[in-house]
Short mmCIF file of C-alpha atoms and ligand atoms in Angstrom, two decimals:
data_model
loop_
_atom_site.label_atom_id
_atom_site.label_comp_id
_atom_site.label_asym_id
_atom_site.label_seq_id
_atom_site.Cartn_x
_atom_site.Cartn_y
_atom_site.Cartn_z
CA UNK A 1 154.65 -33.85 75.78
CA UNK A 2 153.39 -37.31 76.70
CA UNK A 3 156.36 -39.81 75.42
CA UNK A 4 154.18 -42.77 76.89
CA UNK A 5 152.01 -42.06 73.75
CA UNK A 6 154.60 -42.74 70.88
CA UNK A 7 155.35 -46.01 72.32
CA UNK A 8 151.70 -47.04 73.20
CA UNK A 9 151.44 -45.88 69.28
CA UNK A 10 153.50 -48.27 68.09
CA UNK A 11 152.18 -50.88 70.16
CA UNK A 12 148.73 -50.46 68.67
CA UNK A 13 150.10 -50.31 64.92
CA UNK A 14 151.46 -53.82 66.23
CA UNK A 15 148.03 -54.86 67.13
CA UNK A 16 146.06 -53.37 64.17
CA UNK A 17 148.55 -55.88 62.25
CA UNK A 18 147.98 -58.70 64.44
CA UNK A 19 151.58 -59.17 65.43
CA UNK A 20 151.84 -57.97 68.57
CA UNK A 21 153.09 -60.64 70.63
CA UNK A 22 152.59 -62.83 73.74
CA UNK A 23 154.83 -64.73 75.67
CA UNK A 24 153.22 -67.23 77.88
CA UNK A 25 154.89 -67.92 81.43
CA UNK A 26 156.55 -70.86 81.53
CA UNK A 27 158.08 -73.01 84.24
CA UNK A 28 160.05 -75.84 82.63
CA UNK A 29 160.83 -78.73 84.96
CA UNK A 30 164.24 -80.47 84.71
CA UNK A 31 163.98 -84.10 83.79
CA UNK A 32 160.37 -84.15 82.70
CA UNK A 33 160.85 -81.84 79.48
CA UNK A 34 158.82 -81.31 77.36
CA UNK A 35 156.64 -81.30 80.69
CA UNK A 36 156.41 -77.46 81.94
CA UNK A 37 154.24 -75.38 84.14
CA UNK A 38 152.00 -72.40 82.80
CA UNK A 39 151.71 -69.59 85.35
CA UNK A 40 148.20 -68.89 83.70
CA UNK A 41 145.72 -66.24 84.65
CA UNK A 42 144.01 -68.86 87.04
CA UNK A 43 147.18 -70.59 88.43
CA UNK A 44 149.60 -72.85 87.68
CA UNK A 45 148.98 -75.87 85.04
CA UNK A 46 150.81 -78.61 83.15
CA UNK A 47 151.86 -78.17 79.59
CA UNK A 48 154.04 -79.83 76.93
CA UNK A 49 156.01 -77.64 75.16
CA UNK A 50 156.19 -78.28 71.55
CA UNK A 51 158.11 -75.65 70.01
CA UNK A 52 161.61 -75.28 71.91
CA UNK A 53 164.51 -74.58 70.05
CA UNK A 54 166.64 -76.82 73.24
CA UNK A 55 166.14 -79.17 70.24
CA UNK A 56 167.71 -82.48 71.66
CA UNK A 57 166.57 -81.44 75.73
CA UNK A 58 170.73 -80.73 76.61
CA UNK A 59 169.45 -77.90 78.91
CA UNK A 60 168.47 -80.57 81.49
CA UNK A 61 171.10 -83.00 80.78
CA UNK A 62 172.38 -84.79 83.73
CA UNK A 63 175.94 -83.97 82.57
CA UNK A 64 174.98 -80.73 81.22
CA UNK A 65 173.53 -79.10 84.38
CA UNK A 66 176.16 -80.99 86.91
CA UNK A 67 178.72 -79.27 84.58
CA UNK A 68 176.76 -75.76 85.12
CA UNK A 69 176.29 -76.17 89.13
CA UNK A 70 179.47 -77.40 90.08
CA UNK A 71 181.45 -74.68 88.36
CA UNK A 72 179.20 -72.05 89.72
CA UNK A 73 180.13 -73.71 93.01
CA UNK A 74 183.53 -73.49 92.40
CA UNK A 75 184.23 -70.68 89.99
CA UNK A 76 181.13 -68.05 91.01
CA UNK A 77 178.82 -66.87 88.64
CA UNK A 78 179.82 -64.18 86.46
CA UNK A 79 182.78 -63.82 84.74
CA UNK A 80 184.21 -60.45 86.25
CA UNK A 81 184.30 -58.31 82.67
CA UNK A 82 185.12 -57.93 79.38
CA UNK A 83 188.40 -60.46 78.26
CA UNK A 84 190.24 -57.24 77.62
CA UNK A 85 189.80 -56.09 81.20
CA UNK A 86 189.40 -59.46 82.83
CA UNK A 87 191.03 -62.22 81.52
CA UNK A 88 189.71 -65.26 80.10
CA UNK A 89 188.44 -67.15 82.54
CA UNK A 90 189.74 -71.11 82.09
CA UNK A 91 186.62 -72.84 80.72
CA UNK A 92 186.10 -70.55 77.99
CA UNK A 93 189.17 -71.45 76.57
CA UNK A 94 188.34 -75.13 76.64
CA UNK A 95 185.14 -74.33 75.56
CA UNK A 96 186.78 -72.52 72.65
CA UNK A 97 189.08 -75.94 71.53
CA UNK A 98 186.45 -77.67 71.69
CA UNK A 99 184.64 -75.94 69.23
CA UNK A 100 187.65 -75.67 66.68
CA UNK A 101 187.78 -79.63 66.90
CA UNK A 102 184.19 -79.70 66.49
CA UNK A 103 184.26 -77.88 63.24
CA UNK A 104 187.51 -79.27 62.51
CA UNK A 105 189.20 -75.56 62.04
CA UNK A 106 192.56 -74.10 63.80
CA UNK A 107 190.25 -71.49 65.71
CA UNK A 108 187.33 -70.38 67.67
CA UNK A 109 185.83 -67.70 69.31
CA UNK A 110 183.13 -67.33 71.52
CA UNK A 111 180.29 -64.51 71.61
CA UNK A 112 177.42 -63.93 74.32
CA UNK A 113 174.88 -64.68 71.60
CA UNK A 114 174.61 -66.73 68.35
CA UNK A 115 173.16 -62.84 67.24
CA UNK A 116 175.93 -61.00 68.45
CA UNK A 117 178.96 -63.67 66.97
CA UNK A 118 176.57 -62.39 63.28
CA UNK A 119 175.93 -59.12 64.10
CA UNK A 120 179.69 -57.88 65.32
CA UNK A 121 181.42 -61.15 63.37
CA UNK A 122 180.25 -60.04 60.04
CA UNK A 123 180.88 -56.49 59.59
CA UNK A 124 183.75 -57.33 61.22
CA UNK A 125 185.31 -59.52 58.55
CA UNK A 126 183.63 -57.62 55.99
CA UNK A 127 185.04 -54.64 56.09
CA UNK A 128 188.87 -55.90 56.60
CA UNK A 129 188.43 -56.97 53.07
CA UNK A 130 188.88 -53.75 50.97
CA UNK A 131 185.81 -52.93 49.26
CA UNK A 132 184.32 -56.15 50.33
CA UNK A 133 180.73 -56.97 48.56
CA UNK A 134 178.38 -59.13 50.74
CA UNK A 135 176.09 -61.59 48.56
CA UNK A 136 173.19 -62.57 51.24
CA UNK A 137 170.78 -65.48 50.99
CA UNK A 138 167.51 -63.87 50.56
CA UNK A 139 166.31 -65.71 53.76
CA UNK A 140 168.97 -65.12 55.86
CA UNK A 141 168.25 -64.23 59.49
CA UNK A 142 168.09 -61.41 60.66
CA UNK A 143 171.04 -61.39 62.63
CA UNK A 144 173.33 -61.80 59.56
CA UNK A 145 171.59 -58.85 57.69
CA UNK A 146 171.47 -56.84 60.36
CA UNK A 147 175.80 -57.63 60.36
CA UNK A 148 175.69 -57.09 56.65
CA UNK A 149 174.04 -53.61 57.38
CA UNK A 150 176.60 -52.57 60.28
CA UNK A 151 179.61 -53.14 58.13
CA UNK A 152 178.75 -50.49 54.93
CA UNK A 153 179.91 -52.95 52.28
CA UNK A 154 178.25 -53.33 49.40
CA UNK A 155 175.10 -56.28 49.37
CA UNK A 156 173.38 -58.49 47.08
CA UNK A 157 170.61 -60.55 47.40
CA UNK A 158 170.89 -63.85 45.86
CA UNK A 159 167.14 -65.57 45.45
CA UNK A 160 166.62 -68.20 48.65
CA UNK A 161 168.84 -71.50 47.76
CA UNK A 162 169.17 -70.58 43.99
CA UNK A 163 173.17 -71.05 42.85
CA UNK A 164 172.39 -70.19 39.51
CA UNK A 165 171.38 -66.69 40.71
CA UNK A 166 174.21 -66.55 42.42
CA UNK A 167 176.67 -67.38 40.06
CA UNK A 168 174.75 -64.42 37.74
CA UNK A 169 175.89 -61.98 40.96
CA UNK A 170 178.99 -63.19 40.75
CA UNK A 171 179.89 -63.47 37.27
CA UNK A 172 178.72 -59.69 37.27
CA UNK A 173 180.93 -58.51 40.11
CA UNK A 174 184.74 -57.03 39.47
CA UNK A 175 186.95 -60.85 39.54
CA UNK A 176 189.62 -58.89 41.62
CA UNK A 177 186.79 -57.43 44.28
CA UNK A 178 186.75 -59.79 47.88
CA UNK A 179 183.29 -60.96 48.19
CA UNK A 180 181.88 -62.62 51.10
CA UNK A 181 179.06 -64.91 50.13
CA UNK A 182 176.49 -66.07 53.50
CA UNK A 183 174.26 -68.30 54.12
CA UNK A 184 172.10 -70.38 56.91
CA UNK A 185 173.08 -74.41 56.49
CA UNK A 186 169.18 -75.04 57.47
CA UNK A 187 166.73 -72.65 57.27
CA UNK A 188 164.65 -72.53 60.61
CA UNK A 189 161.32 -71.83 59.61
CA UNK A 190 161.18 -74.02 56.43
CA UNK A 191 163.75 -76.36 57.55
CA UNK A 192 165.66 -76.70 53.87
CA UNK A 193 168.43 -77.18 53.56
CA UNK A 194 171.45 -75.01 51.60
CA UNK A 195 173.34 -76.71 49.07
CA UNK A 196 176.56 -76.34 50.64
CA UNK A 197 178.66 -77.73 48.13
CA UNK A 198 177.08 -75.91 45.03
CA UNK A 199 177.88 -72.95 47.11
CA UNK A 200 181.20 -73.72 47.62
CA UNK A 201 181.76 -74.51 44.15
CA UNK A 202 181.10 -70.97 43.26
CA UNK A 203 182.98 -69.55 46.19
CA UNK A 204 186.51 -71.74 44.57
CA UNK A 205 185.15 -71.04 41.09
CA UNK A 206 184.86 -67.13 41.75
CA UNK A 207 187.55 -66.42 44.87
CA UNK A 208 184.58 -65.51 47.39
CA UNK A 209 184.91 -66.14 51.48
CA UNK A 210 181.91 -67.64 52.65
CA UNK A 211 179.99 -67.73 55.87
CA UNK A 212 177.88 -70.20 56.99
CA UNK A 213 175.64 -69.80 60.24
CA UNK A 214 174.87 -73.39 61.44
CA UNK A 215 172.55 -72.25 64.30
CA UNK A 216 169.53 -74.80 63.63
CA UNK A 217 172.21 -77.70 62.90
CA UNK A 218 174.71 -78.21 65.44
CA UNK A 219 174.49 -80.85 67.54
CA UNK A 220 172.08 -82.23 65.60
CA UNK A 221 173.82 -83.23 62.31
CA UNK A 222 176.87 -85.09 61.53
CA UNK A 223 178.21 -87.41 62.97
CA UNK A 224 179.93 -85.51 66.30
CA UNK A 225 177.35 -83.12 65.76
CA UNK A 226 178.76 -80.82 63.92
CA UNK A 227 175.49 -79.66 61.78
CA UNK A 228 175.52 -79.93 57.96
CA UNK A 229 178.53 -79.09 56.91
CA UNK A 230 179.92 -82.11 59.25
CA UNK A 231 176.88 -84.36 57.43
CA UNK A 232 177.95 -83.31 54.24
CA UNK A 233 181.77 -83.40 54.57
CA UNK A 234 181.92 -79.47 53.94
CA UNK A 235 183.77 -78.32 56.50
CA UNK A 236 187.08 -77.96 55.63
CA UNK A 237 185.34 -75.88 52.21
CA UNK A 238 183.62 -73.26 54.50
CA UNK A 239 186.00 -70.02 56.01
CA UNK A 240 183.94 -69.47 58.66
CA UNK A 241 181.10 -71.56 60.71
CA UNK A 242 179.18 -70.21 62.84
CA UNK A 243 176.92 -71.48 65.51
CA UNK A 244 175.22 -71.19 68.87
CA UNK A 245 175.52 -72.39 72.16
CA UNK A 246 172.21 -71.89 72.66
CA UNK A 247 169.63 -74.30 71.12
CA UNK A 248 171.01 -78.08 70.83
CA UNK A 249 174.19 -77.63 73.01
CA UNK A 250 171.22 -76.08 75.55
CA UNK A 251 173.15 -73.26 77.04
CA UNK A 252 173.86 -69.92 75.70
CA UNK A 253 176.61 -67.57 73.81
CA UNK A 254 177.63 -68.32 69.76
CA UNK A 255 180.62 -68.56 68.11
CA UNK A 256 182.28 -68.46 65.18
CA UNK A 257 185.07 -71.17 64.09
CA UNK A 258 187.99 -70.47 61.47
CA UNK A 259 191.51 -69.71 60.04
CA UNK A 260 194.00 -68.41 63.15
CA UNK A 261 194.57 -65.40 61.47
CA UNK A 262 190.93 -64.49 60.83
CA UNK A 263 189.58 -65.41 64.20
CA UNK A 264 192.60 -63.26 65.87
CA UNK A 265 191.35 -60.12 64.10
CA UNK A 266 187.87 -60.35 64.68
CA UNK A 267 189.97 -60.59 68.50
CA UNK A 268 191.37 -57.74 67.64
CA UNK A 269 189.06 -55.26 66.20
CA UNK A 270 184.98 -56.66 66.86
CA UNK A 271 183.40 -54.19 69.06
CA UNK A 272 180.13 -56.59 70.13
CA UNK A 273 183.31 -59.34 71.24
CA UNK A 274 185.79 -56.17 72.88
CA UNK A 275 182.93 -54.14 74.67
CA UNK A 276 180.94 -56.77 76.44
CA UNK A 277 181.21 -58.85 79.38
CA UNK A 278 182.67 -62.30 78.34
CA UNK A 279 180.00 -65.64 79.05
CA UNK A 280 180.27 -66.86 82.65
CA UNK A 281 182.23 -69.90 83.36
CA UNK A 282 179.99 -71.92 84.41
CA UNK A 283 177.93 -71.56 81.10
CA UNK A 284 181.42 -71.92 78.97
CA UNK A 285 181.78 -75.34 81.06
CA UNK A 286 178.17 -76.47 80.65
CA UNK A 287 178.27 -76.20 76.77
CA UNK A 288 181.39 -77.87 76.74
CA UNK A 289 179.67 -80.31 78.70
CA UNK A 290 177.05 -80.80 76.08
CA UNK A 291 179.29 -80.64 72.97
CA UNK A 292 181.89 -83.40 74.26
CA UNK A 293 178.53 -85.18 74.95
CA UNK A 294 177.21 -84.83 71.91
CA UNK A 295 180.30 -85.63 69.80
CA UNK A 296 179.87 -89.39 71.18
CA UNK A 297 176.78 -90.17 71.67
CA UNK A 298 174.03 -90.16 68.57
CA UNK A 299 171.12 -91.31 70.54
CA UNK A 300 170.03 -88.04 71.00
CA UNK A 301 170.61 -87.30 67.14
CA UNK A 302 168.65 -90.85 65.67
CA UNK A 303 165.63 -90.21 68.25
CA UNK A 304 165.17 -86.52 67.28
CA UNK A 305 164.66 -87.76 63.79
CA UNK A 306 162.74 -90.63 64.20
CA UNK A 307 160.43 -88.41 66.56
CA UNK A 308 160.41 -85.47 63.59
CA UNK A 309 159.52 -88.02 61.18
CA UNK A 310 156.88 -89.49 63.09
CA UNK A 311 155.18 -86.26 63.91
CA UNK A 312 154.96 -85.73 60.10
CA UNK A 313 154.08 -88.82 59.53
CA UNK A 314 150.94 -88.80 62.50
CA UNK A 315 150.08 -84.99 61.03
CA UNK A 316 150.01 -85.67 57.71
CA UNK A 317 147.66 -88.72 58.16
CA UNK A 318 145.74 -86.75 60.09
CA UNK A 319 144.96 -84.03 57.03
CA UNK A 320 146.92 -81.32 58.51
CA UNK A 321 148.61 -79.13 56.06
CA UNK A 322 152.44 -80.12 57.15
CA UNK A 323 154.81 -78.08 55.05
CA UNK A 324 157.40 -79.65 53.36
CA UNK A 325 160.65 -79.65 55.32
CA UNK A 326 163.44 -82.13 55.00
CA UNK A 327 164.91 -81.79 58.43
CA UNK A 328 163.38 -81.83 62.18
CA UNK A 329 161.44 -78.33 61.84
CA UNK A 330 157.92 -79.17 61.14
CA UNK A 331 155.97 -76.32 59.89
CA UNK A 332 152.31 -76.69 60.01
CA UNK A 333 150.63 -74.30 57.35
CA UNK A 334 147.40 -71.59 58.37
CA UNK A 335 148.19 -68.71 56.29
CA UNK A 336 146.40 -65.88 58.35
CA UNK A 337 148.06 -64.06 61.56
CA UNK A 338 145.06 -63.82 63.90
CA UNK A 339 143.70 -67.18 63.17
CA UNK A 340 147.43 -68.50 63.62
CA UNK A 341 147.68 -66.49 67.06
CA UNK A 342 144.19 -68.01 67.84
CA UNK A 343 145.45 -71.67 67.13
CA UNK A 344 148.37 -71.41 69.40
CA UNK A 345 145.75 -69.76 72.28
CA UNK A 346 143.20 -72.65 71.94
CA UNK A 347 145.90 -74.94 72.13
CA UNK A 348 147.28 -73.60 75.19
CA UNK A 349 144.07 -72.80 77.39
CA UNK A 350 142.35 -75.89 76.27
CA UNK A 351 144.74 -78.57 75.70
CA UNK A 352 147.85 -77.73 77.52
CA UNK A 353 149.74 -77.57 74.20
CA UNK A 354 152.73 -74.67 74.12
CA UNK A 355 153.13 -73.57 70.49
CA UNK A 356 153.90 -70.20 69.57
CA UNK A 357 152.18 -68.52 66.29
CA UNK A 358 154.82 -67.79 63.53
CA UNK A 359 153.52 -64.22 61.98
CA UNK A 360 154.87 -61.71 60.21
CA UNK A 361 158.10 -60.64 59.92
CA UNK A 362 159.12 -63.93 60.74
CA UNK A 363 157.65 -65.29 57.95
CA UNK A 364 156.13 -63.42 54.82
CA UNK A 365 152.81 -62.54 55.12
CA UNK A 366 150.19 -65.13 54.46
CA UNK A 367 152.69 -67.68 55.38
CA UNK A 368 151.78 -68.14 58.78
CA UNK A 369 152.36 -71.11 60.57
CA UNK A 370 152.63 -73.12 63.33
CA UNK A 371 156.22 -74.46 63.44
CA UNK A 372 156.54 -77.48 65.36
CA UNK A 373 160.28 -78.37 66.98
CA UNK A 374 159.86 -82.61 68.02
CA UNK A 375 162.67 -83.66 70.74
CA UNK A 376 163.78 -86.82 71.33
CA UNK A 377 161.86 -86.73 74.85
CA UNK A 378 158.16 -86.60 72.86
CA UNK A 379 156.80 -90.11 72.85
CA UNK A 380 153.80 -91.77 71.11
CA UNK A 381 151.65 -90.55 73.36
CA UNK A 382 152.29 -86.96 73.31
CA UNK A 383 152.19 -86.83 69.41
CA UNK A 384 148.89 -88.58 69.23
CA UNK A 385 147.67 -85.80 71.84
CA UNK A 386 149.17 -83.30 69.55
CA UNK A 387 147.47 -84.70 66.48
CA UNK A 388 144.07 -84.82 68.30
CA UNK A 389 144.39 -81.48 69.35
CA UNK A 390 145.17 -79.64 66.42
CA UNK A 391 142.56 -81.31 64.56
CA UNK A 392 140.41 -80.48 67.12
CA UNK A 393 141.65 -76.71 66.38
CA UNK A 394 141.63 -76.74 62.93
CA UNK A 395 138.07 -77.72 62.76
CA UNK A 396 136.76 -75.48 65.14
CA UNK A 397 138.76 -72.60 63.01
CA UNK A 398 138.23 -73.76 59.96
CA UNK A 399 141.84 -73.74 58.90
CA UNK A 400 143.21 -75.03 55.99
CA UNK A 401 144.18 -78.47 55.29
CA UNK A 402 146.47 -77.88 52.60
CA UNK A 403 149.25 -75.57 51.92
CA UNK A 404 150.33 -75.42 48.09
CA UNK A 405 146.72 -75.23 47.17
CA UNK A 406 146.25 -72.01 49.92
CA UNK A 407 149.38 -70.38 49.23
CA UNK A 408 149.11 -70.41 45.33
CA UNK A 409 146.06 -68.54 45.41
N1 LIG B 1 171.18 -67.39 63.46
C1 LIG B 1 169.98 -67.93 63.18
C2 LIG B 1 169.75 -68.54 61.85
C3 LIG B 1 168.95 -67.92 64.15
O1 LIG B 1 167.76 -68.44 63.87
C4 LIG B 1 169.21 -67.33 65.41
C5 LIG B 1 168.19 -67.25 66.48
O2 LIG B 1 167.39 -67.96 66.77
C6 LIG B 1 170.47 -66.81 65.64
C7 LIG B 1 171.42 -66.84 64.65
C8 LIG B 1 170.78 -66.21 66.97
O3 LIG B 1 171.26 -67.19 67.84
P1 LIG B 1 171.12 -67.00 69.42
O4 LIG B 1 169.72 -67.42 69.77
O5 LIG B 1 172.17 -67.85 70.01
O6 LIG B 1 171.34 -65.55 69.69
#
């Protein structure tokens, strides 16, 4: 038996669908981001990279990377096992206060992933609630259903951002049942928001836990940077926050934040936190780095808007079909997986523009798009040359120029 075939099988059902992917081979230089180098088939060339999710450019942060380097200089690099079997090494438990002050809760504790604090912290808490039911934002990533999945509970779906659906699952479950309700604070591929409040409304209203993963908001919203929640004065109404390391704070590992008691039994009993080695120090002391930066300064915050606005604001006048989005995600509509994968190639090999296609099962078929992440480091300059070229692109394709129209049909 040939077991190369079953996997070269499943790569081709990929590519009959058009979603088998590419990553290009990227080089980015520190202090010139979004600046980067594309090991290309015929050598090396300049890019700009307009779809990294190192949102506000932390990961080459003066601050940020001296944090990084000098611990590794001091400390080493890796942080010698599990906690159980190792010990916590010093800057992960700063980097853990800092996170409960962040979110302005008792506790924290850190993961190697913003996916692994869902995917172990969920079932987790879920199932030390007896007979626990799980109501799930319909769009909630993967991570979190995957969680949902592992812990065996009971799950509802409640329609994407719709409270009065969810108060209809509520109403309908057993008042004296523990429910866990979860949801995303922004919603990375739209970029909507959740209405937190509403949420938490219901959760008082109806005795649920909830769960909010704040992945695509922290560092970016509030006033420390404590995503929506923070904006919204929500945070004290939330149980648990969740949130990565790895996107604004431009490092890597997740967390979640919460009551003492609830953090020290996810401690106690989550096997992706008990079974893995713990983040390296001089990661834990780089994020704290770029948290206890971020909790001061807003610069980074105000231009990161003002650049997401102007990119919308450029796009749009230049007939693009920008989706609607409320936040610094700017989703640019094409409705068709190869032509979307073709964009992002023509963009790439002719005008040294990095943006990856968004296909299926990312998004919902015929809702491709090209989603567009602004940082506070792309000037004028660089969003006219992203205008020009995706008109450019859009011409030559033929792609649409507006989304309701296309996606109501
Ligand atoms: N939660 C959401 C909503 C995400 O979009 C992602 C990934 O991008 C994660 C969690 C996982 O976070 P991390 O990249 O830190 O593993």
């Amino acid at each position: 038996m040939n077991y190369n075939d079953f996997f070269e099988q499943a790569l081709d059902r990929l590519r009959d669908e058009r979603r088998y992917r590419v990553f290009a081979d990227l080089e980015r230089i520190a202090g010139r981001f979004p600046h980067a180098l594309w090991h290309s088939p015929e050598g090396a060339k300049d890019v700009v990279i307009w779809c990294s999710n190192d949102y506000l450019g932390m990961a080459q942060h003066p601050k940020v990377v001296g944090a990084m380097t000098e611990t590794a200089a001091r400390m080493g690099t890796g942080a010698g096992g599990t906690r159980n079997i190792a010990g916590t090494n010093h800057p992960l438990v700063e980097l853990e206060r800092e996170l409960a002050d962040l979110h302005g809760k008792p506790a924290a504790l850190v993961f190697t992933s913003g996916y692994v604090s869902n995917q172990t912290g969920i079932p987790t808490i879920a199932k030390l609630l007896p007979n626990c039911l799980i109501l799930s934002d319909a769009l909630n990533h993967n991570s979190m259903i995957e969680g949902a999945r592992q812990s065996g509970c009971d799950r509802q779906i409640w329609r994407h951002n719709d409270v009065a659906h969810l108060e209809e699952l509520l109403q309908a479950a057993d008042p004296k049942r523990p429910k866990l309700i979860m949801f995303e604070s922004l919603y990375s591929m739209d970029g909507d928001i959740a209405p937190v409040h509403a949420i938490c409304d219901l959760a008082e209203k109806y005795g649920a836990m909830t769960y909010c993963d704040e992945v695509h908001a922290v560092g970016m919203y509030g006033a420390r940077g404590g995503g929506i929640c923070d904006r919204d004065n929500a945070m004290s109404r939330v149980d648990v926050l969740e949130g990565t390391l790895a996107k604004a704070f431009g490092c890597l590992g997740g967390y979640i934040t919460g009551s003492e008691q609830m953090i020290d039994a996810v401690r106690s009993y989550a096997p992706g936190f008990i079974f893995t080695t713990a983040l390296p120090p001089a990661i834990c002391a780089a994020a704290t780095a770029a948290i206890k930066h971020l909790k001061t300064s807003s610069w980074e915050r105000e231009r990161h808007q003002d650049r997401a606005a102007r990119v919308k604001a450029v796009l749009n006048a230049a007939g693009l079909p920008v989706m609607p989005s409320t936040t610094h995600i700017v989703p640019v509509f094409i409705g068709d997986a190869e032509k979307c994968k073709e964009a992002s190639d023509m963009l790439l090999a002719e005008h040294g523009i990095y943006i990856q296609p968004i296909n299926y099962p990312t998004v919902p078929r015929g809702e491709e798009r090209l989603r567009i992440t602004p940082s506070p480091y792309h000037d004028d300059a660089l969003i006219d040359r992203l205008a020009e070229a995706l008109v450019d692109v859009w011409d030559r394709l033929d792609l649409p120029t507006r989304y309701q129209a296309l996606a109501a049909e």
